[in-house]
Amino acid sequence: IAGYSNTPNLERPVAPEYTLQKHSVWEESFRSETGKIQAFWGSSPSDVFAVGENGSIFHYNGISWKMMFSKTTDPLFAIWGFSANSIYVVGTRIMLYYDGSEWMKKKLYFPEHFTSIWGTSEGNLWMTSLEGHIWKKGHEDDWDMYVPCGICPSFTAVYGLPTGEVYVVGSDGTLWLGYKGYFHPMSI
């Protein structure tokens, strides 16, 4: 999934009818006219979401891509979900939640430039920010902020394991390991 446009067009995506054949080469299946696509996530081959510049959100139903109404023009950088009815998107000072029928803005008490999101459950959702913070969602809409160093780099990616380890990548090339809320840099 890739996209590029010199002039954003928020009304219609271009969706050429390409397909990927098994044991074949990758072919373009979608190009956004609203700007670059930054991330994608799916619950199945017929339920894939892509997010990007200008608040762009697209949904693939296994046959074609369709633009969704996101209620924002803010850049969106990351997406993570737990099912087709529970999906989170983060971007520049924004978080959206999809309940299976519509995208809703989540109230943020800490508007940052969010760069990535990952989790194992609604009560174990993690995200990173350019401001050098790591955020963990507990139950409901409670969030805890982790600042693992005095002056942290911007954090650009988060991923973890079901066993509890959380890995975070810093913009300076560092890799951080977190376990039970304690983070430390790792040697690579």
Tab-separated table of N, CA and C in Angstrom, residues 27-145:
chain	number	residue	atom	x	y	z
A	27	GLU	N	2.117	-6.324	-6.571
A	27	GLU	CA	1.594	-5.343	-7.497
A	27	GLU	C	0.833	-4.291	-6.712
A	28	GLU	N	0.797	-3.094	-7.265
A	28	GLU	CA	0.050	-2.021	-6.612
A	28	GLU	C	-1.436	-2.363	-6.610
A	29	SER	N	-2.058	-2.213	-5.433
A	29	SER	CA	-3.493	-2.471	-5.367
A	29	SER	C	-4.278	-1.224	-4.992
A	30	PHE	N	-3.540	-0.154	-4.653
A	30	PHE	CA	-4.237	1.026	-4.186
A	30	PHE	C	-3.280	2.208	-4.204
A	31	ARG	N	-3.776	3.374	-4.566
A	31	ARG	CA	-2.994	4.605	-4.499
A	31	ARG	C	-3.918	5.708	-4.004
A	32	SER	N	-3.499	6.368	-2.932
A	32	SER	CA	-4.313	7.427	-2.338
A	32	SER	C	-4.012	8.757	-3.000
A	33	GLU	N	-5.048	9.515	-3.265
A	33	GLU	CA	-4.867	10.873	-3.774
A	33	GLU	C	-4.907	11.897	-2.641
A	34	THR	N	-5.072	11.434	-1.400
A	34	THR	CA	-5.137	12.357	-0.268
A	34	THR	C	-3.792	12.509	0.420
A	35	GLY	N	-2.764	11.862	-0.067
A	35	GLY	CA	-1.439	11.940	0.539
A	35	GLY	C	-0.908	10.545	0.825
A	36	LYS	N	0.237	10.526	1.469
A	36	LYS	CA	0.911	9.261	1.743
A	36	LYS	C	0.143	8.418	2.763
A	37	ILE	N	0.114	7.125	2.499
A	37	ILE	CA	-0.412	6.167	3.457
A	37	ILE	C	0.735	5.851	4.415
A	38	GLN	N	0.472	5.903	5.718
A	38	GLN	CA	1.514	5.710	6.720
A	38	GLN	C	1.498	4.326	7.365
A	39	ALA	N	0.330	3.713	7.486
A	39	ALA	CA	0.250	2.431	8.184
A	39	ALA	C	-1.012	1.692	7.786
A	40	PHE	N	-1.018	0.385	8.057
A	40	PHE	CA	-2.226	-0.391	7.809
A	40	PHE	C	-2.348	-1.497	8.845
A	41	TRP	N	-3.561	-1.985	9.005
A	41	TRP	CA	-3.867	-3.071	9.929
A	41	TRP	C	-5.110	-3.779	9.413
A	42	GLY	N	-5.201	-5.069	9.686
A	42	GLY	CA	-6.390	-5.791	9.268
A	42	GLY	C	-6.744	-6.914	10.211
A	43	SER	N	-8.022	-7.214	10.283
A	43	SER	CA	-8.479	-8.344	11.091
A	43	SER	C	-8.610	-9.601	10.242
A	44	SER	N	-8.631	-9.415	8.908
A	44	SER	CA	-8.725	-10.545	7.976
A	44	SER	C	-8.388	-10.018	6.578
A	45	PRO	N	-8.211	-10.898	5.602
A	45	PRO	CA	-7.931	-10.437	4.231
A	45	PRO	C	-9.065	-9.598	3.635
A	46	SER	N	-10.250	-9.689	4.196
A	46	SER	CA	-11.366	-8.895	3.678
A	46	SER	C	-11.774	-7.781	4.648
A	47	ASP	N	-10.845	-7.395	5.521
A	47	ASP	CA	-11.120	-6.326	6.482
A	47	ASP	C	-9.803	-5.640	6.838
A	48	VAL	N	-9.309	-4.779	5.926
A	48	VAL	CA	-8.023	-4.112	6.078
A	48	VAL	C	-8.241	-2.604	6.073
A	49	PHE	N	-7.541	-1.910	6.959
A	49	PHE	CA	-7.633	-0.459	7.071
A	49	PHE	C	-6.268	0.159	6.787
A	50	ALA	N	-6.255	1.308	6.122
A	50	ALA	CA	-5.026	2.064	5.867
A	50	ALA	C	-5.259	3.501	6.322
A	51	VAL	N	-4.227	4.115	6.926
A	51	VAL	CA	-4.340	5.492	7.411
A	51	VAL	C	-3.170	6.311	6.895
A	52	GLY	N	-3.364	7.648	6.849
A	52	GLY	CA	-2.285	8.490	6.348
A	52	GLY	C	-2.545	9.965	6.508
A	53	GLU	N	-1.926	10.719	5.619
A	53	GLU	CA	-1.985	12.176	5.661
A	53	GLU	C	-3.423	12.677	5.515
A	54	ASN	N	-3.627	13.894	5.990
A	54	ASN	CA	-4.912	14.587	5.832
A	54	ASN	C	-6.094	13.834	6.446
A	55	GLY	N	-5.831	13.058	7.485
A	55	GLY	CA	-6.908	12.318	8.134
A	55	GLY	C	-7.453	11.173	7.308
A	56	SER	N	-6.678	10.716	6.343
A	56	SER	CA	-7.155	9.662	5.436
A	56	SER	C	-7.296	8.321	6.135
A	57	ILE	N	-8.449	7.712	5.977
A	57	ILE	CA	-8.670	6.332	6.398
A	57	ILE	C	-9.399	5.622	5.260
A	58	PHE	N	-8.852	4.477	4.886
A	58	PHE	CA	-9.447	3.673	3.821
A	58	PHE	C	-9.715	2.276	4.357
A	59	HIS	N	-10.749	1.637	3.808
A	59	HIS	CA	-11.101	0.273	4.205
A	59	HIS	C	-11.146	-0.611	2.959
A	60	TYR	N	-10.533	-1.795	3.081
A	60	TYR	CA	-10.547	-2.789	2.019
A	60	TYR	C	-11.446	-3.944	2.453
A	61	ASN	N	-12.428	-4.280	1.629
A	61	ASN	CA	-13.399	-5.325	1.976
A	61	ASN	C	-13.115	-6.654	1.282
A	62	GLY	N	-11.918	-6.778	0.735
A	62	GLY	CA	-11.560	-7.994	0.009
A	62	GLY	C	-11.741	-7.850	-1.482
A	63	ILE	N	-12.450	-6.795	-1.905
A	63	ILE	CA	-12.691	-6.554	-3.328
A	63	ILE	C	-12.173	-5.181	-3.740
A	64	SER	N	-12.506	-4.149	-2.967
A	64	SER	CA	-12.106	-2.796	-3.342
A	64	SER	C	-11.849	-1.940	-2.092
A	65	TRP	N	-11.132	-0.831	-2.298
A	65	TRP	CA	-10.843	0.137	-1.251
A	65	TRP	C	-11.896	1.231	-1.265
A	66	LYS	N	-12.325	1.669	-0.083
A	66	LYS	CA	-13.272	2.776	0.029
A	66	LYS	C	-12.775	3.735	1.104
A	67	MET	N	-12.931	5.028	0.823
A	67	MET	CA	-12.555	6.041	1.801
A	67	MET	C	-13.602	6.085	2.914
A	68	MET	N	-13.135	6.264	4.158
A	68	MET	CA	-14.033	6.365	5.308
A	68	MET	C	-13.986	7.797	5.840
A	69	PHE	N	-15.031	8.208	6.506
A	69	PHE	CA	-15.100	9.536	7.094
A	69	PHE	C	-14.433	9.495	8.467
A	70	SER	N	-13.309	10.228	8.624
A	70	SER	CA	-12.530	10.167	9.858
A	70	SER	C	-12.807	11.321	10.819
A	71	LYS	N	-13.509	12.352	10.375
A	71	LYS	CA	-13.812	13.523	11.203
A	71	LYS	C	-12.577	14.351	11.542
A	72	THR	N	-11.489	14.209	10.759
A	72	THR	CA	-10.282	14.997	10.992
A	72	THR	C	-9.502	15.164	9.696
A	73	THR	N	-8.665	16.189	9.659
A	73	THR	CA	-7.705	16.349	8.571
A	73	THR	C	-6.285	16.265	9.125
A	74	ASP	N	-6.157	15.917	10.411
A	74	ASP	CA	-4.845	15.762	11.036
A	74	ASP	C	-4.127	14.544	10.457
A	75	PRO	N	-2.784	14.611	10.366
A	75	PRO	CA	-2.036	13.441	9.885
A	75	PRO	C	-2.217	12.246	10.827
A	76	LEU	N	-2.411	11.083	10.252
A	76	LEU	CA	-2.551	9.845	11.014
A	76	LEU	C	-1.350	8.953	10.698
A	77	PHE	N	-0.700	8.429	11.742
A	77	PHE	CA	0.558	7.707	11.552
A	77	PHE	C	0.528	6.227	11.884
A	78	ALA	N	-0.414	5.784	12.708
A	78	ALA	CA	-0.385	4.385	13.125
A	78	ALA	C	-1.795	3.888	13.417
A	79	ILE	N	-1.966	2.564	13.292
A	79	ILE	CA	-3.259	1.938	13.523
A	79	ILE	C	-3.026	0.583	14.172
A	80	TRP	N	-3.912	0.230	15.112
A	80	TRP	CA	-3.854	-1.085	15.750
A	80	TRP	C	-5.263	-1.458	16.177
A	81	GLY	N	-5.585	-2.720	16.048
A	81	GLY	CA	-6.915	-3.155	16.437
A	81	GLY	C	-6.911	-4.489	17.135
A	82	PHE	N	-8.044	-4.799	17.737
A	82	PHE	CA	-8.225	-6.067	18.424
A	82	PHE	C	-9.276	-6.913	17.730
A	83	SER	N	-10.103	-6.263	16.924
A	83	SER	CA	-11.131	-6.948	16.145
A	83	SER	C	-11.651	-5.940	15.126
A	84	ALA	N	-12.552	-6.380	14.278
A	84	ALA	CA	-13.150	-5.465	13.292
A	84	ALA	C	-13.975	-4.373	13.965
A	85	ASN	N	-14.294	-4.553	15.255
A	85	ASN	CA	-15.120	-3.593	15.990
A	85	ASN	C	-14.364	-2.867	17.104
A	86	SER	N	-13.045	-2.912	17.075
A	86	SER	CA	-12.248	-2.241	18.101
A	86	SER	C	-10.882	-1.892	17.532
A	87	ILE	N	-10.784	-0.672	16.943
A	87	ILE	CA	-9.573	-0.252	16.249
A	87	ILE	C	-9.193	1.149	16.713
A	88	TYR	N	-7.907	1.354	16.953
A	88	TYR	CA	-7.373	2.654	17.361
A	88	TYR	C	-6.450	3.202	16.284
A	89	VAL	N	-6.497	4.521	16.100
A	89	VAL	CA	-5.607	5.229	15.179
A	89	VAL	C	-5.026	6.413	15.942
A	90	VAL	N	-3.718	6.664	15.750
A	90	VAL	CA	-3.083	7.820	16.380
A	90	VAL	C	-2.348	8.638	15.332
A	91	GLY	N	-2.168	9.924	15.669
A	91	GLY	CA	-1.470	10.833	14.776
A	91	GLY	C	-1.056	12.083	15.524
A	92	THR	N	-0.979	13.184	14.797
A	92	THR	CA	-0.568	14.445	15.392
A	92	THR	C	-1.659	14.974	16.303
A	93	ARG	N	-1.429	14.833	17.592
A	93	ARG	CA	-2.336	15.311	18.641
A	93	ARG	C	-3.754	14.752	18.522
A	94	ILE	N	-3.859	13.503	18.082
A	94	ILE	CA	-5.189	12.933	17.904
A	94	ILE	C	-5.182	11.420	18.111
A	95	MET	N	-6.307	10.925	18.611
A	95	MET	CA	-6.568	9.495	18.678
A	95	MET	C	-8.006	9.276	18.224
A	96	LEU	N	-8.184	8.295	17.358
A	96	LEU	CA	-9.513	7.913	16.893
A	96	LEU	C	-9.789	6.478	17.311
A	97	TYR	N	-11.068	6.164	17.490
A	97	TYR	CA	-11.489	4.811	17.824
A	97	TYR	C	-12.620	4.409	16.887
A	98	TYR	N	-12.553	3.179	16.377
A	98	TYR	CA	-13.582	2.657	15.480
A	98	TYR	C	-14.307	1.516	16.172
A	99	ASP	N	-15.622	1.628	16.263
A	99	ASP	CA	-16.434	0.628	16.953
A	99	ASP	C	-17.125	-0.345	15.994
A	100	GLY	N	-16.731	-0.309	14.733
A	100	GLY	CA	-17.343	-1.172	13.736
A	100	GLY	C	-18.352	-0.454	12.864
A	101	SER	N	-18.768	0.750	13.302
A	101	SER	CA	-19.727	1.505	12.493
A	101	SER	C	-19.253	2.923	12.189
A	102	GLU	N	-18.489	3.560	13.109
A	102	GLU	CA	-18.007	4.915	12.842
A	102	GLU	C	-16.721	5.192	13.610
A	103	TRP	N	-15.959	6.175	13.091
A	103	TRP	CA	-14.743	6.652	13.757
A	103	TRP	C	-15.121	7.770	14.711
A	104	MET	N	-14.581	7.691	15.941
A	104	MET	CA	-14.864	8.708	16.956
A	104	MET	C	-13.545	9.249	17.496
A	105	LYS	N	-13.496	10.560	17.719
A	105	LYS	CA	-12.323	11.156	18.351
A	105	LYS	C	-12.349	10.812	19.828
A	106	LYS	N	-11.197	10.404	20.353
A	106	LYS	CA	-11.063	10.144	21.777
A	106	LYS	C	-10.510	11.404	22.436
A	107	LYS	N	-11.027	11.733	23.597
A	107	LYS	CA	-10.542	12.902	24.330
A	107	LYS	C	-9.147	12.608	24.853
A	108	LEU	N	-8.216	13.514	24.561
A	108	LEU	CA	-6.836	13.373	25.016
A	108	LEU	C	-6.502	14.479	26.000
A	109	TYR	N	-5.958	14.096	27.118
A	109	TYR	CA	-5.513	15.080	28.104
A	109	TYR	C	-4.023	15.352	27.941
A	110	PHE	N	-3.426	14.747	26.934
A	110	PHE	CA	-1.988	14.824	26.687
A	110	PHE	C	-1.735	14.857	25.181
A	111	PRO	N	-2.110	15.954	24.521
A	111	PRO	CA	-1.977	16.003	23.054
A	111	PRO	C	-0.512	16.045	22.617
A	112	GLU	N	-0.046	14.958	22.070
A	112	GLU	CA	1.319	14.845	21.586
A	112	GLU	C	1.305	14.378	20.139
A	113	HIS	N	2.486	14.258	19.585
A	113	HIS	CA	2.649	13.754	18.224
A	113	HIS	C	2.859	12.241	18.325
A	114	PHE	N	1.766	11.498	18.286
A	114	PHE	CA	1.835	10.051	18.462
A	114	PHE	C	2.329	9.387	17.181
A	115	THR	N	3.231	8.425	17.329
A	115	THR	CA	3.898	7.821	16.179
A	115	THR	C	3.571	6.352	15.961
A	116	SER	N	3.196	5.642	17.028
A	116	SER	CA	2.910	4.214	16.874
A	116	SER	C	1.979	3.748	17.981
A	117	ILE	N	1.348	2.604	17.745
A	117	ILE	CA	0.415	2.045	18.719
A	117	ILE	C	0.415	0.526	18.564
A	118	TRP	N	0.310	-0.176	19.695
A	118	TRP	CA	0.298	-1.639	19.710
A	118	TRP	C	-0.291	-2.105	21.033
A	119	GLY	N	-0.879	-3.276	21.054
A	119	GLY	CA	-1.380	-3.819	22.308
A	119	GLY	C	-1.826	-5.247	22.190
A	120	THR	N	-2.082	-5.853	23.360
A	120	THR	CA	-2.579	-7.224	23.401
A	120	THR	C	-4.050	-7.273	23.780
A	121	SER	N	-4.541	-6.163	24.368
A	121	SER	CA	-5.947	-6.099	24.777
A	121	SER	C	-6.315	-4.642	25.025
A	122	GLU	N	-7.588	-4.381	25.212
A	122	GLU	CA	-8.053	-3.016	25.504
A	122	GLU	C	-7.373	-2.448	26.747
A	123	GLY	N	-7.040	-3.295	27.706
A	123	GLY	CA	-6.403	-2.844	28.936
A	123	GLY	C	-4.887	-2.891	28.895
A	124	ASN	N	-4.314	-3.194	27.741
A	124	ASN	CA	-2.860	-3.276	27.584
A	124	ASN	C	-2.477	-2.719	26.215
A	125	LEU	N	-2.748	-1.435	26.027
A	125	LEU	CA	-2.503	-0.750	24.759
A	125	LEU	C	-1.379	0.261	24.983
A	126	TRP	N	-0.382	0.255	24.100
A	126	TRP	CA	0.794	1.113	24.236
A	126	TRP	C	0.909	2.026	23.027
A	127	MET	N	1.419	3.247	23.243
A	127	MET	CA	1.721	4.132	22.118
A	127	MET	C	2.945	4.976	22.453
A	128	THR	N	3.588	5.488	21.411
A	128	THR	CA	4.794	6.298	21.558
A	128	THR	C	4.569	7.672	20.950
A	129	SER	N	5.457	8.610	21.335
A	129	SER	CA	5.329	9.966	20.803
A	129	SER	C	6.690	10.554	20.443
A	130	LEU	N	6.649	11.566	19.583
A	130	LEU	CA	7.864	12.288	19.226
A	130	LEU	C	8.437	13.039	20.421
A	131	GLU	N	7.603	13.293	21.425
A	131	GLU	CA	8.057	14.015	22.617
A	131	GLU	C	8.881	13.135	23.555
A	132	GLY	N	9.094	11.869	23.197
A	132	GLY	CA	9.916	10.985	24.013
A	132	GLY	C	9.166	10.315	25.139
A	133	HIS	N	7.860	10.150	24.972
A	133	HIS	CA	7.053	9.505	25.996
A	133	HIS	C	6.506	8.177	25.482
A	134	ILE	N	6.269	7.278	26.424
A	134	ILE	CA	5.619	6.004	26.153
A	134	ILE	C	4.348	6.007	26.988
A	135	TRP	N	3.232	5.683	26.349
A	135	TRP	CA	1.931	5.730	27.030
A	135	TRP	C	1.336	4.338	27.091
A	136	LYS	N	0.717	3.998	28.227
A	136	LYS	CA	0.022	2.721	28.383
A	136	LYS	C	-1.409	2.983	28.826
A	137	LYS	N	-2.338	2.376	28.083
A	137	LYS	CA	-3.751	2.501	28.430
A	137	LYS	C	-4.123	1.377	29.375
A	138	GLY	N	-4.774	1.750	30.448
A	138	GLY	CA	-5.313	0.754	31.365
A	138	GLY	C	-6.771	0.514	31.014
A	139	HIS	N	-7.544	0.199	31.970
A	139	HIS	CA	-8.975	-0.004	31.740
A	139	HIS	C	-9.661	1.356	31.590
A	140	GLU	N	-10.785	1.346	30.915
A	140	GLU	CA	-11.513	2.582	30.588
A	140	GLU	C	-10.615	3.457	29.721
A	141	ASP	N	-10.523	4.750	30.043
A	141	ASP	CA	-9.678	5.650	29.270
A	141	ASP	C	-8.548	6.229	30.121
A	142	ASP	N	-8.077	5.466	31.105
A	142	ASP	CA	-6.943	5.894	31.923
A	142	ASP	C	-5.645	5.583	31.196
A	143	TRP	N	-4.715	6.560	31.185
A	143	TRP	CA	-3.425	6.392	30.527
A	143	TRP	C	-2.314	6.704	31.517
A	144	ASP	N	-1.257	5.917	31.475
A	144	ASP	CA	-0.062	6.173	32.268
A	144	ASP	C	1.065	6.552	31.325
A	145	MET	N	1.860	7.563	31.714
A	145	MET	CA	2.985	8.007	30.897
A	145	MET	C	4.276	7.476	31.500
